[in-house]
XYZ file of C-alpha atoms in Angstrom:
781
model
C -3.505 43.892 41.056
C -1.101 42.827 38.264
C 2.136 40.922 38.814
C 4.553 39.159 36.420
C 4.209 35.376 36.576
C 6.270 32.646 34.872
C 3.950 30.411 32.811
C 4.245 26.753 31.808
C 1.743 25.591 29.121
C 0.223 22.154 29.803
C -1.055 19.792 27.083
C -3.475 17.675 29.144
C -3.104 18.590 32.829
C -5.361 20.920 34.819
C -4.245 21.776 38.358
C -6.825 22.900 40.953
C -6.007 25.092 43.979
C -5.078 23.021 47.007
C -4.040 19.972 44.968
C -0.463 18.595 44.679
C 0.397 16.636 41.521
C 3.538 15.486 39.677
C 4.108 16.751 36.136
C 6.723 16.059 33.471
C 8.078 18.774 31.201
C 10.123 18.393 28.033
C 9.840 21.553 25.934
C 12.794 23.946 26.061
C 10.600 26.905 27.048
C 9.002 24.923 29.888
C 12.373 23.687 31.192
C 13.766 27.250 31.122
C 10.669 28.519 32.973
C 10.896 25.866 35.703
C 14.633 26.419 36.218
C 14.170 30.199 36.462
C 11.334 29.760 39.015
C 13.431 27.412 41.170
C 16.496 29.668 40.891
C 14.617 32.857 41.864
C 12.205 31.210 44.315
C 9.193 32.347 42.324
C 5.899 30.619 41.810
C 4.707 29.433 38.409
C 1.416 29.524 36.521
C 0.054 26.357 34.880
C -2.189 27.070 31.861
C -3.942 24.501 29.651
C -3.424 24.657 25.861
C -6.529 25.003 23.698
C -5.025 22.372 21.317
C -2.829 19.638 22.781
C -1.096 18.934 19.442
C 0.585 22.362 19.209
C 4.281 22.060 20.124
C 5.111 25.708 20.840
C 1.869 27.558 21.640
C 1.576 31.329 21.837
C -0.764 33.328 24.042
C -3.705 32.942 21.656
C -3.491 29.146 21.995
C -3.758 29.102 25.826
C -6.822 29.322 28.059
C -7.068 32.681 29.870
C -7.454 31.211 33.384
C -4.914 28.983 35.117
C -3.582 28.072 38.565
C -0.671 29.575 40.500
C 1.512 26.810 41.954
C 4.555 26.384 44.162
C 7.301 23.993 43.093
C 7.711 21.493 45.927
C 10.321 19.364 44.139
C 12.351 19.486 40.912
C 14.105 16.292 39.742
C 16.108 15.644 36.557
C 16.679 11.950 35.754
C 19.765 10.424 34.096
C 17.827 10.148 30.823
C 17.321 13.938 30.736
C 13.628 13.943 31.749
C 12.484 16.811 34.007
C 9.901 16.074 36.727
C 8.138 18.575 39.002
C 5.892 18.167 42.021
C 3.688 21.267 42.262
C 1.112 22.523 44.813
C -1.839 24.536 43.446
C -2.659 27.691 45.383
C -5.120 30.026 43.674
C -6.723 30.884 40.352
C -5.511 33.702 38.079
C -6.527 35.381 34.839
C -3.956 36.470 32.242
C -4.002 40.245 31.616
C -1.220 40.455 29.002
C 1.865 38.494 27.991
C 5.475 39.607 28.507
C 7.616 39.432 25.377
C 11.394 38.930 24.916
C 11.987 36.194 27.545
C 13.248 32.647 26.866
C 10.087 31.365 28.518
C 6.460 32.451 28.678
C 5.478 35.039 31.277
C 2.448 37.263 31.800
C 0.924 39.936 33.971
C -1.965 38.273 35.779
C -4.941 39.090 37.954
C -5.491 36.938 41.047
C -9.009 35.458 41.320
C -9.593 34.951 45.079
C -11.926 32.187 46.253
C -15.283 33.567 47.484
C -16.751 31.301 50.166
C -20.430 31.139 51.058
C -21.825 32.770 54.163
C -22.476 30.538 57.189
C -26.223 30.994 56.835
C -26.332 30.236 53.060
C -28.530 27.129 53.230
C -28.554 26.681 49.430
C -24.752 26.272 49.224
C -24.669 24.060 52.320
C -27.274 21.720 50.807
C -25.375 21.481 47.506
C -22.137 20.870 49.384
C -23.652 18.036 51.468
C -25.221 16.428 48.364
C -21.859 16.569 46.555
C -20.061 14.992 49.522
C -22.507 12.051 49.627
C -22.356 11.337 45.888
C -18.575 11.791 45.737
C -18.018 9.321 48.610
C -20.345 6.805 46.906
C -18.394 7.211 43.656
C -14.990 6.760 45.348
C -16.202 3.563 47.034
C -17.025 2.084 43.626
C -13.615 2.978 42.173
C -11.110 0.085 42.109
C -8.100 0.609 44.371
C -9.318 4.006 45.613
C -7.158 5.246 48.551
C -9.154 5.637 51.810
C -7.547 9.062 52.374
C -9.734 10.510 49.609
C -12.943 9.639 51.497
C -11.532 11.165 54.698
C -10.526 14.333 52.829
C -14.010 14.685 51.309
C -15.720 14.178 54.675
C -13.494 16.685 56.483
C -13.734 19.415 53.838
C -15.399 22.546 55.288
C -15.338 24.942 52.341
C -17.576 24.495 49.339
C -15.058 25.798 46.766
C -12.258 23.584 48.082
C -14.624 20.570 48.052
C -15.563 21.187 44.385
C -11.873 21.453 43.430
C -10.940 18.297 45.361
C -13.712 16.213 43.745
C -12.913 17.606 40.285
C -9.284 16.547 40.711
C -10.064 12.805 41.028
C -12.983 12.751 38.553
C -12.360 10.770 35.338
C -13.167 13.616 32.938
C -11.243 15.212 30.079
C -8.849 18.173 30.577
C -11.176 20.579 28.679
C -14.035 19.623 31.036
C -11.781 20.230 34.055
C -10.778 23.588 32.569
C -14.462 24.598 32.412
C -14.775 23.871 36.138
C -11.552 25.782 36.860
C -12.899 28.811 34.994
C -16.240 28.722 36.880
C -15.743 31.324 39.616
C -19.369 31.403 40.773
C -19.566 28.929 43.661
C -23.130 27.721 43.066
C -22.491 27.080 39.362
C -19.239 25.254 40.132
C -20.925 22.948 42.658
C -23.688 22.154 40.131
C -21.219 21.325 37.334
C -19.120 19.070 39.555
C -22.241 17.347 40.907
C -23.435 16.658 37.327
C -20.101 15.000 36.446
C -20.197 12.963 39.674
C -23.730 11.745 38.902
C -22.680 10.651 35.403
C -19.583 8.816 36.630
C -21.587 7.154 39.410
C -24.075 5.771 36.856
C -21.228 4.451 34.705
C -19.565 2.734 37.661
C -22.838 1.144 38.786
C -23.504 -0.158 35.272
C -19.946 -1.507 35.045
C -20.351 -3.365 38.323
C -23.636 -4.899 37.093
C -21.963 -6.081 33.881
C -19.079 -7.595 35.872
C -21.524 -9.454 38.107
C -23.456 -10.790 35.099
C -20.214 -11.908 33.429
C -19.107 -13.683 36.585
C -22.452 -15.446 36.837
C -22.176 -16.563 33.188
C -18.678 -17.927 33.812
C -19.849 -19.748 36.910
C -22.702 -21.308 34.893
C -20.288 -22.573 32.215
C -17.965 -24.023 34.830
C -20.909 -25.767 36.493
C -22.043 -27.159 33.125
C -18.527 -28.473 32.437
C -18.371 -30.210 35.829
C -21.791 -31.772 35.307
C -20.812 -33.045 31.853
C -17.648 -34.585 33.265
C -19.635 -36.312 36.029
C -22.203 -37.540 33.512
C -19.402 -38.962 31.383
C -17.944 -40.773 34.413
C -21.394 -42.176 35.372
C -22.014 -43.456 31.824
C -18.609 -45.069 31.811
C -19.379 -46.920 35.085
C -22.724 -48.084 33.653
C -21.095 -49.281 30.464
C -23.025 -46.720 28.415
C -20.008 -44.745 27.180
C -20.932 -43.201 23.808
C -17.601 -41.523 23.281
C -16.438 -44.102 20.752
C -16.670 -41.680 17.851
C -14.529 -39.121 19.696
C -11.961 -41.771 20.524
C -11.922 -42.913 16.898
C -11.247 -39.361 15.787
C -8.365 -39.076 18.270
C -6.856 -42.302 16.959
C -7.169 -41.084 13.373
C -5.407 -37.860 14.262
C -2.661 -39.774 16.062
C -2.110 -41.899 12.963
C -2.186 -38.824 10.706
C 0.522 -37.197 12.821
C 2.654 -40.335 12.531
C 2.172 -40.459 8.737
C 2.684 -36.725 8.072
C 6.499 -37.026 8.206
C 6.729 -33.678 10.008
C 9.816 -31.982 11.344
C 10.698 -32.920 14.930
C 9.495 -29.545 16.252
C 6.184 -29.787 14.384
C 5.597 -33.371 15.521
C 6.180 -32.414 19.176
C 3.760 -29.501 18.853
C 1.138 -31.717 17.204
C 1.342 -34.327 19.983
C 0.988 -31.640 22.667
C -2.105 -30.228 20.958
C -3.528 -33.743 20.606
C -3.163 -34.299 24.359
C -5.002 -31.044 25.008
C -7.722 -32.138 22.587
C -8.229 -35.446 24.409
C -8.940 -33.613 27.661
C -11.506 -31.220 26.146
C -15.249 -31.751 25.680
C -16.435 -31.479 22.083
C -18.796 -28.686 23.101
C -15.855 -26.447 23.994
C -15.175 -23.635 21.533
C -11.435 -24.304 21.678
C -11.971 -27.937 20.629
C -12.768 -27.002 17.035
C -9.818 -24.568 16.921
C -7.335 -27.255 17.964
C -8.967 -29.789 15.637
C -8.589 -27.415 12.673
C -4.998 -26.650 13.647
C -4.118 -30.357 13.699
C -5.793 -30.805 10.291
C -3.474 -28.139 8.865
C -0.385 -29.632 10.487
C -1.093 -33.121 9.178
C -2.028 -32.035 5.641
C 1.017 -29.904 4.879
C 3.851 -31.354 2.733
C 6.566 -31.126 5.383
C 8.986 -33.428 3.569
C 7.132 -34.512 0.439
C 9.131 -33.635 -2.677
C 7.691 -34.072 -6.179
C 9.913 -35.875 -8.672
C 11.799 -33.217 -10.601
C 13.126 -34.045 -14.067
C 15.246 -31.454 -15.794
C 15.710 -32.227 -19.485
C 17.019 -29.132 -21.263
C 15.995 -30.386 -24.707
C 12.470 -31.157 -23.472
C 12.296 -27.783 -21.716
C 13.265 -26.049 -24.971
C 10.512 -27.947 -26.791
C 7.944 -27.023 -24.142
C 8.874 -23.314 -24.247
C 8.817 -23.239 -28.069
C 5.510 -25.081 -28.077
C 3.858 -22.752 -25.568
C 5.366 -19.405 -26.619
C 6.285 -17.754 -29.900
C 9.220 -15.342 -29.945
C 10.672 -14.212 -26.584
C 14.025 -15.743 -27.541
C 16.054 -13.937 -24.859
C 13.519 -14.861 -22.192
C 13.579 -18.532 -23.203
C 17.371 -18.520 -23.205
C 17.461 -17.136 -19.644
C 14.943 -19.745 -18.463
C 17.004 -22.564 -20.023
C 20.117 -21.179 -18.282
C 18.185 -21.174 -15.022
C 17.148 -24.818 -15.512
C 20.669 -25.875 -16.522
C 22.202 -24.416 -13.364
C 19.472 -26.033 -11.271
C 20.263 -29.407 -12.886
C 24.015 -29.172 -12.277
C 23.663 -27.806 -8.728
C 20.389 -29.078 -7.202
C 21.397 -27.911 -3.725
C 22.221 -24.367 -4.827
C 20.092 -21.338 -4.061
C 18.319 -20.445 -7.277
C 17.511 -16.794 -7.987
C 13.923 -15.588 -7.754
C 12.798 -14.740 -11.290
C 10.485 -11.764 -11.779
C 8.831 -11.286 -15.185
C 8.046 -7.606 -15.786
C 5.990 -6.467 -18.750
C 2.632 -5.141 -19.982
C -0.567 -7.175 -19.552
C -1.113 -10.002 -22.006
C 2.514 -10.715 -22.992
C 2.591 -14.185 -21.403
C 4.124 -13.743 -17.945
C 1.842 -16.169 -16.110
C 1.866 -18.748 -18.903
C 5.678 -18.742 -18.807
C 5.486 -19.893 -15.196
C 3.142 -22.718 -16.181
C 5.566 -23.736 -18.947
C 8.454 -23.859 -16.473
C 6.393 -26.095 -14.172
C 5.467 -28.364 -17.103
C 9.072 -28.681 -18.254
C 10.188 -29.580 -14.709
C 7.303 -31.956 -14.059
C 6.413 -30.034 -10.885
C 2.989 -28.907 -9.591
C 2.082 -25.291 -10.325
C 0.368 -23.007 -7.806
C -0.434 -19.329 -8.081
C -1.253 -16.568 -5.618
C -2.414 -13.151 -6.807
C -1.016 -10.318 -4.699
C -3.009 -7.512 -6.324
C -4.653 -5.403 -3.632
C -3.252 -7.452 -0.706
C -2.868 -4.911 2.116
C -2.843 -7.113 5.214
C 0.355 -8.767 6.409
C -1.765 -11.650 7.744
C -2.637 -12.643 4.157
C 1.047 -13.563 3.741
C 1.993 -14.685 7.263
C -1.405 -15.884 8.471
C -3.483 -14.993 11.532
C -2.508 -15.901 15.067
C -4.630 -18.595 16.702
C -6.282 -16.215 19.118
C -9.797 -16.192 17.688
C -12.278 -18.383 15.873
C -11.792 -18.586 12.115
C -8.035 -17.947 12.088
C -6.233 -19.385 9.034
C -2.692 -19.653 7.676
C -1.511 -17.138 5.092
C -1.719 -17.546 1.318
C 1.779 -19.055 1.133
C 0.974 -21.990 3.419
C -2.493 -22.427 1.896
C -1.032 -22.786 -1.603
C 1.683 -25.153 -0.339
C -1.067 -27.382 1.033
C -2.799 -27.360 -2.382
C 0.491 -28.174 -4.127
C 1.000 -31.286 -2.001
C 4.791 -31.027 -2.289
C 7.556 -28.870 -0.881
C 9.022 -28.011 -4.281
C 6.231 -26.638 -6.522
C 6.553 -23.826 -9.017
C 4.948 -20.986 -7.036
C 3.879 -17.920 -9.015
C 3.406 -14.649 -7.124
C 1.256 -12.666 -9.568
C 0.978 -8.860 -9.629
C 3.705 -8.288 -7.040
C 3.803 -4.612 -8.024
C 0.213 -4.134 -6.840
C 0.754 -4.962 -3.164
C -1.131 -2.624 -0.849
C 0.872 -0.156 1.225
C 1.713 -0.715 4.879
C -0.800 0.504 7.453
C -2.173 -0.643 10.769
C -2.612 -4.109 9.204
C 1.160 -4.373 8.701
C 3.228 -4.320 5.519
C 2.681 -7.328 3.203
C 5.756 -6.382 1.140
C 7.931 -6.682 4.252
C 6.360 -10.069 5.029
C 7.298 -11.276 1.532
C 10.970 -10.517 2.192
C 11.290 -13.639 4.332
C 9.451 -15.707 1.711
C 11.701 -14.658 -1.171
C 15.056 -14.424 0.612
C 16.976 -17.710 -0.002
C 18.921 -17.120 3.212
C 15.737 -16.998 5.329
C 12.940 -18.927 3.689
C 14.080 -22.337 4.880
C 12.690 -21.325 8.292
C 9.617 -19.358 7.173
C 7.295 -18.957 10.150
C 3.580 -18.568 9.566
C 1.733 -16.890 12.453
C -1.000 -19.525 12.450
C 1.345 -22.519 12.493
C 3.856 -20.822 14.828
C 6.358 -23.344 13.422
C 9.161 -23.035 10.837
C 8.278 -24.341 7.371
C 10.958 -24.938 4.749
C 10.343 -22.975 1.518
C 13.903 -23.279 0.199
C 12.949 -25.894 -2.436
C 10.103 -23.835 -3.899
C 10.668 -22.391 -7.382
C 9.338 -18.871 -6.839
C 8.422 -16.799 -9.902
C 6.970 -13.295 -9.638
C 5.188 -11.141 -12.211
C 4.670 -7.382 -12.410
C 3.502 -4.768 -14.877
C 5.608 -1.902 -13.534
C 9.084 -2.277 -12.064
C 9.089 1.021 -10.164
C 6.039 0.000 -8.086
C 7.905 -2.961 -6.539
C 9.386 -1.972 -3.131
C 13.167 -1.626 -3.281
C 14.132 -4.327 -0.717
C 11.767 -6.789 -2.408
C 13.109 -5.986 -5.877
C 16.658 -6.523 -4.596
C 15.855 -10.185 -3.871
C 14.679 -10.921 -7.413
C 16.234 -11.133 -10.863
C 14.250 -8.887 -13.187
C 13.438 -10.241 -16.667
C 11.635 -7.758 -18.915
C 9.090 -8.932 -21.491
C 8.541 -6.451 -24.335
C 5.374 -6.221 -26.356
C 4.945 -8.061 -29.623
C 5.347 -6.790 -33.160
C 2.485 -7.093 -35.649
C 4.028 -10.146 -37.317
C 4.555 -11.830 -33.965
C 0.940 -11.184 -32.956
C -0.304 -12.709 -36.211
C 1.864 -15.770 -35.651
C 0.640 -16.082 -32.037
C -2.964 -15.815 -33.256
C -2.394 -18.571 -35.842
C -0.628 -20.911 -33.402
C -2.530 -20.423 -30.165
C -5.387 -17.912 -30.033
C -7.389 -19.077 -33.031
C -7.409 -22.759 -32.046
C -8.248 -21.904 -28.436
C -11.204 -19.733 -29.438
C -12.436 -22.291 -31.992
C -12.621 -24.855 -29.204
C -14.279 -22.355 -26.833
C -17.003 -21.652 -29.433
C -17.588 -25.279 -30.404
C -16.221 -24.813 -33.904
C -13.749 -26.750 -36.008
C -11.139 -25.305 -38.430
C -13.221 -26.660 -41.274
C -16.303 -24.755 -40.137
C -14.622 -21.377 -39.541
C -11.466 -20.178 -41.241
C -9.790 -16.801 -40.596
C -7.094 -16.161 -43.178
C -3.766 -14.504 -42.438
C -4.707 -11.241 -44.132
C -7.736 -10.932 -41.853
C -5.540 -11.519 -38.816
C -3.162 -8.767 -39.996
C -6.134 -6.439 -40.380
C -7.449 -7.239 -36.892
C -4.010 -6.592 -35.386
C -3.373 -3.318 -37.200
C -6.847 -1.789 -37.419
C -8.724 -3.086 -34.360
C -6.123 -3.557 -31.587
C -3.283 -1.432 -30.354
C -1.634 -3.011 -27.324
C 1.637 -4.558 -26.214
C 0.111 -7.969 -25.439
C -2.525 -10.120 -27.103
C -5.591 -9.986 -24.856
C -7.645 -7.581 -26.986
C -6.554 -9.498 -30.067
C -8.040 -12.666 -28.591
C -11.268 -10.810 -27.775
C -11.588 -9.583 -31.354
C -10.961 -13.101 -32.694
C -13.686 -14.336 -30.325
C -16.077 -11.703 -31.741
C -15.349 -12.875 -35.280
C -15.957 -16.510 -34.338
C -19.197 -15.642 -32.531
C -20.471 -14.206 -35.778
C -19.502 -17.417 -37.570
C -21.177 -19.500 -34.852
C -24.475 -17.652 -35.348
C -24.471 -18.306 -39.089
C -23.660 -22.002 -38.637
C -26.157 -22.479 -35.769
C -28.964 -20.914 -37.836
C -28.184 -23.264 -40.710
C -27.379 -20.477 -43.152
C -24.058 -22.071 -44.075
C -21.816 -24.963 -43.129
C -18.505 -23.143 -43.531
C -17.520 -19.519 -42.897
C -14.374 -17.954 -44.338
C -13.315 -14.637 -42.816
C -11.386 -12.198 -45.016
C -10.511 -8.523 -44.434
C -13.569 -7.483 -46.421
C -15.944 -9.090 -43.862
C -14.337 -7.482 -40.800
C -16.067 -4.049 -40.880
C -19.487 -5.742 -40.883
C -18.468 -7.890 -37.900
C -16.209 -5.640 -35.800
C -17.412 -2.246 -36.961
C -15.451 0.570 -38.523
C -11.668 0.591 -38.360
C -10.693 1.752 -34.851
C -7.038 2.642 -35.358
C -5.521 4.262 -38.369
C -2.271 6.062 -39.002
C -2.986 9.666 -38.160
C 0.655 10.698 -38.209
C 0.582 12.148 -41.711
C -2.560 14.151 -40.914
C -1.331 15.382 -37.539
C 2.117 16.467 -38.806
C 0.913 18.116 -42.005
C 1.484 21.618 -40.585
C 4.508 23.224 -38.899
C 4.618 22.940 -35.117
C 3.540 19.289 -34.776
C 6.018 16.532 -33.864
C 5.519 12.862 -33.034
C 6.989 11.676 -29.733
C 7.350 8.245 -28.178
C 6.197 7.513 -24.627
C 6.435 4.623 -22.182
C 3.300 3.483 -20.313
C 2.692 0.627 -17.851
C 0.948 -1.312 -20.618
C 3.665 -0.825 -23.250
C 4.788 2.039 -25.448
C 2.647 4.633 -27.209
C 3.001 7.628 -29.480
C 2.008 11.146 -28.536
C 1.780 14.330 -30.571
C 3.370 17.581 -29.476
C 1.401 20.466 -30.950
C 2.497 24.110 -30.787
C 1.049 27.291 -32.200
C 1.745 31.001 -31.845
C -0.492 34.024 -31.485
C 0.000 37.754 -30.940
C 1.233 38.374 -27.424
C 4.285 39.149 -25.297
C 6.374 35.971 -25.136
C 4.220 33.948 -22.738
C 4.444 30.110 -22.812
C 1.061 28.385 -22.339
C 1.121 24.636 -21.562
C -1.969 22.386 -21.636
C -2.712 18.666 -21.855
C -2.353 17.471 -18.228
C 1.467 17.645 -18.265
C 3.441 16.867 -15.125
C 6.108 19.116 -13.593
C 9.002 17.308 -15.308
C 7.406 17.647 -18.758
C 6.637 21.334 -18.138
C 10.287 21.890 -17.239
C 11.324 20.137 -20.475
C 9.122 22.576 -22.427
C 10.671 25.566 -20.650
C 14.188 24.213 -21.252
C 13.450 23.680 -24.962
C 12.141 27.235 -25.353
C 15.135 28.693 -23.500
C 17.514 26.709 -25.726
C 15.813 28.073 -28.865
C 15.840 31.645 -27.547
C 19.556 31.384 -26.753
C 20.372 30.025 -30.235
C 17.574 31.573 -32.321
C 19.641 32.546 -35.347
C 21.418 29.184 -35.477
C 18.041 27.430 -35.643
C 16.635 29.773 -38.283
C 14.299 31.602 -35.896
C 13.689 35.355 -35.863
C 14.523 36.536 -32.270
C 11.803 39.205 -32.434
C 9.084 36.555 -32.660
C 9.367 35.957 -28.895
C 8.538 39.593 -28.085
C 5.499 39.776 -30.323
C 3.907 36.335 -29.859
C 2.679 33.973 -27.152
C 3.399 30.286 -27.691
C 0.851 27.574 -26.808
C 2.090 23.994 -26.355
C -0.531 21.252 -26.166
C -0.370 17.455 -25.934
C -3.717 15.899 -27.002
C -5.639 13.384 -24.869
C -5.834 16.101 -22.255
C -7.738 13.927 -19.784
C -4.726 11.616 -19.399
C -1.868 12.819 -17.113
C 1.542 12.758 -18.804
C 4.995 13.229 -17.355
C 8.629 12.365 -17.925
C 11.779 13.969 -19.343
C 11.939 11.948 -22.586
C 9.626 14.341 -24.466
C 12.330 17.030 -24.517
C 13.499 16.329 -28.095
C 9.901 16.152 -29.379
C 8.995 19.479 -27.734
C 12.169 21.126 -29.037
C 11.567 19.885 -32.595
C 7.928 21.010 -32.495
C 8.923 24.534 -31.374
C 11.684 24.863 -34.005
C 9.238 23.632 -36.658
C 6.694 26.243 -35.586
C 9.081 29.173 -35.331
C 10.999 28.367 -38.542
C 7.790 27.463 -40.450
C 9.200 24.069 -41.503
C 7.083 20.891 -41.288
C 8.236 17.809 -39.375
C 8.462 14.620 -41.426
C 5.336 12.496 -40.913
C 7.265 9.193 -40.877
C 9.552 10.145 -37.969
C 9.041 9.665 -34.224
C 11.530 10.700 -31.594
C 12.387 10.477 -27.908
C 15.141 11.861 -25.702
C 15.864 14.264 -22.867
C 17.596 17.558 -23.686
C 19.912 19.828 -21.726
C 20.363 23.591 -21.954
C 23.687 22.955 -23.710
C 21.833 21.242 -26.544
C 22.835 17.680 -25.632
C 20.417 14.785 -26.100
C 20.488 12.627 -22.968
C 19.549 8.907 -22.681
C 16.098 7.671 -21.698
C 14.431 4.379 -20.692
C 11.868 2.088 -22.285
C 13.617 1.886 -25.674
C 12.076 -1.422 -26.732
C 8.521 -0.423 -25.739
C 8.834 2.868 -27.630
C 10.244 1.205 -30.749
C 7.395 -1.309 -30.806
C 4.897 1.541 -30.355
C 6.391 3.269 -33.410
C 5.968 0.100 -35.449
C 2.345 -0.295 -34.366
C 1.671 3.296 -35.444
C 3.159 2.718 -38.895
C 6.335 4.740 -38.251
C 9.618 3.325 -39.563
C 12.144 6.037 -38.629
C 12.914 6.381 -34.945
C 15.214 9.030 -33.480
C 16.930 7.921 -30.256
C 19.691 9.360 -28.037
C 23.109 8.090 -29.165
C 23.846 6.903 -25.624
C 20.898 4.497 -25.906
C 22.603 2.562 -28.695
C 23.489 -0.148 -26.160
C 19.777 -0.754 -25.499
C 19.087 -1.695 -29.111
C 19.735 -5.365 -28.317
C 16.530 -5.366 -26.235
C 14.435 -4.612 -29.337
C 13.229 -7.805 -31.090
C 15.298 -8.595 -34.169
C 12.392 -8.523 -36.621
C 11.433 -5.086 -35.260
C 15.001 -3.813 -35.711
C 14.924 -4.907 -39.341
C 11.784 -2.850 -40.001
C 13.033 0.335 -38.341
C 15.526 2.962 -39.443
C 17.355 4.402 -36.416
C 18.741 7.943 -36.229
C 21.125 8.496 -33.326
C 21.121 11.941 -31.715
C 24.124 13.485 -29.977
C 22.827 17.072 -30.039
C 19.525 18.754 -30.849
C 21.005 19.861 -34.205
C 20.923 16.216 -35.251
C 17.205 16.091 -34.485
C 16.456 19.177 -36.603
C 18.493 17.932 -39.561
C 16.766 14.532 -39.474
C 13.221 15.599 -38.651
C 12.477 18.810 -40.565
C 11.386 18.510 -44.162
C 13.688 21.411 -45.206
C 16.703 21.042 -42.858
C 18.889 23.012 -45.294
C 16.986 26.156 -44.273
C 18.295 25.974 -40.719
C 21.847 25.211 -41.867
C 21.871 28.116 -44.341
C 20.584 30.521 -41.742
C 23.201 29.339 -39.251
C 25.887 29.905 -41.903
């Protein structure tokens, strides 16, 4: 017999016939179904979902067998939550679903309960066994209502008994659904009995573990009492050997008095000391409190290092430690001058951003040296746990304060220069917390005077600390954290600057590291220029120092073997020592044919050049793009091609070439992903060069974003790109006209070596870059 039945899908509830349970509904379909059932006086069908995570299941995501139920009560709370109390009546199987209703409904087939015959001894035996095991299980359950045992004992029907026991069993909804779908009475009794046996074993094992734990606790309490009695007996006999413990307590008491803590910290320390006095040394908590008091007494609560701000001396220190970086030094001197005139003011948090090896960390050390303050450093690269910043709570053995408090203890004063290295490489937030969010309190001048470490559980004043952060990439710093810092960008160095840095710092440092003197090993300036130009290509100086070390190792071998007493290194000796020239100007070679243009790119380790190569082949106007280009760069290529198609005659391009040829655009170094809008001008120039059969000048590099109207839009990373052009031997750089304001960021000696071409429109790029620009102008005329 089929009848229409309103259905309510359930995520994790299985109702058995004869059972009454409360349920909560929240989905719109379920609310509509319940309200319609109450309004019309109908019964409902509860059906378990096959996947609990599905929000709006259809018929294929529901089990085929459910339970018909009557709604005993329907309550809607003030918060909008809908609660039902339902009474299960009988099983049903879904025949087909009814469509077009605001709730789920289906034609169903009733599955009546088939009870065993009175003389069926097999069922009776299974039923009696299930009753005994179920009662034993309920008795082991904590806070089990006595009515359950009475209900089990008074149950006369085997099917009803199986459903009742299944209802209170601690099993998953899918396992209950299997029992609900088992119509055969013997099989259902066996399945329920198996679950009861398993739960009974678990409960028995749990009780045994509880008893063993209680016995262990009782033994420890007895041992503590006996130790206390033994201590009292020894004291009466005059054999007290607790002198060492008492001496330690007195030392801690004196350390607390000498630590000059804040009032709150001193009160906390005295409370912990009282607890320590009452504890036996064998207690596990004794060592935890002892370690905690060691931290409290060793922190510089009010110790301030003598700070001397002499602007002239600071200028000397910065010039002595660093070559170039004039704007950076000026900003640091301004920072020190304001700090001198207003010692109580809230100084900004400086953040040095630049490629590796440009001197960010050493600048922090120079600031500390010029101020006469201790310098401490904490590397944040890869830190992914908030506890590494805020510390661990004292809830387990081995807990420690965070890196901030640990470094403050090493500094020994409350006003060190504290460098937070690699702040852009903080790990993302997860179940360990967000370390970047924890740093907000550290770096916010309005909050850090009451910084609270989880281990100390006390406020510690960080307002006098001179915080300095470093990063390679600005975009990787979380926005709220970046907002609390003043960003100071450090560009890469020019070739002349690198040579001067090598002469002043790197060479002498490596001579000392290799046990050599300037008289024993001499590297002339020409050799240094060769190392910089032919063997290193970087924004900083780290690889340069490695190459100098390789040269000096070769000299050390010759001197150690007694072959010579003095080694002079000239450019001629470098290939034998460092190998063949690693970097050479390939611009002329790469742009010797039409369709190749030199672009400028920004990378996290400084600027670089890239080549845009295009070629055409017979086809039907298809654009092929290769070289691991990102979506933005692909869109720039499509925009450039569309701009040329729309203005083909003006650019000296035959419009029919697009119908008869496919165009392939490739950016070499295909294993390296590339993206960004600033390659638009380079792509456009490469395509015009290809289609007009005019070469691009080999001494020109360009950057800029283009629009479909032919405008050249501004870009970022001007200084890094200009320095990259210099390193590659290029002396003409084409930049968007609206980037003219950024030219001040380029080092002065680099500006003197470069010729700048300012682009308003793409026509300016063609006229400046193509070897025969008159061709395009004549065609346009």
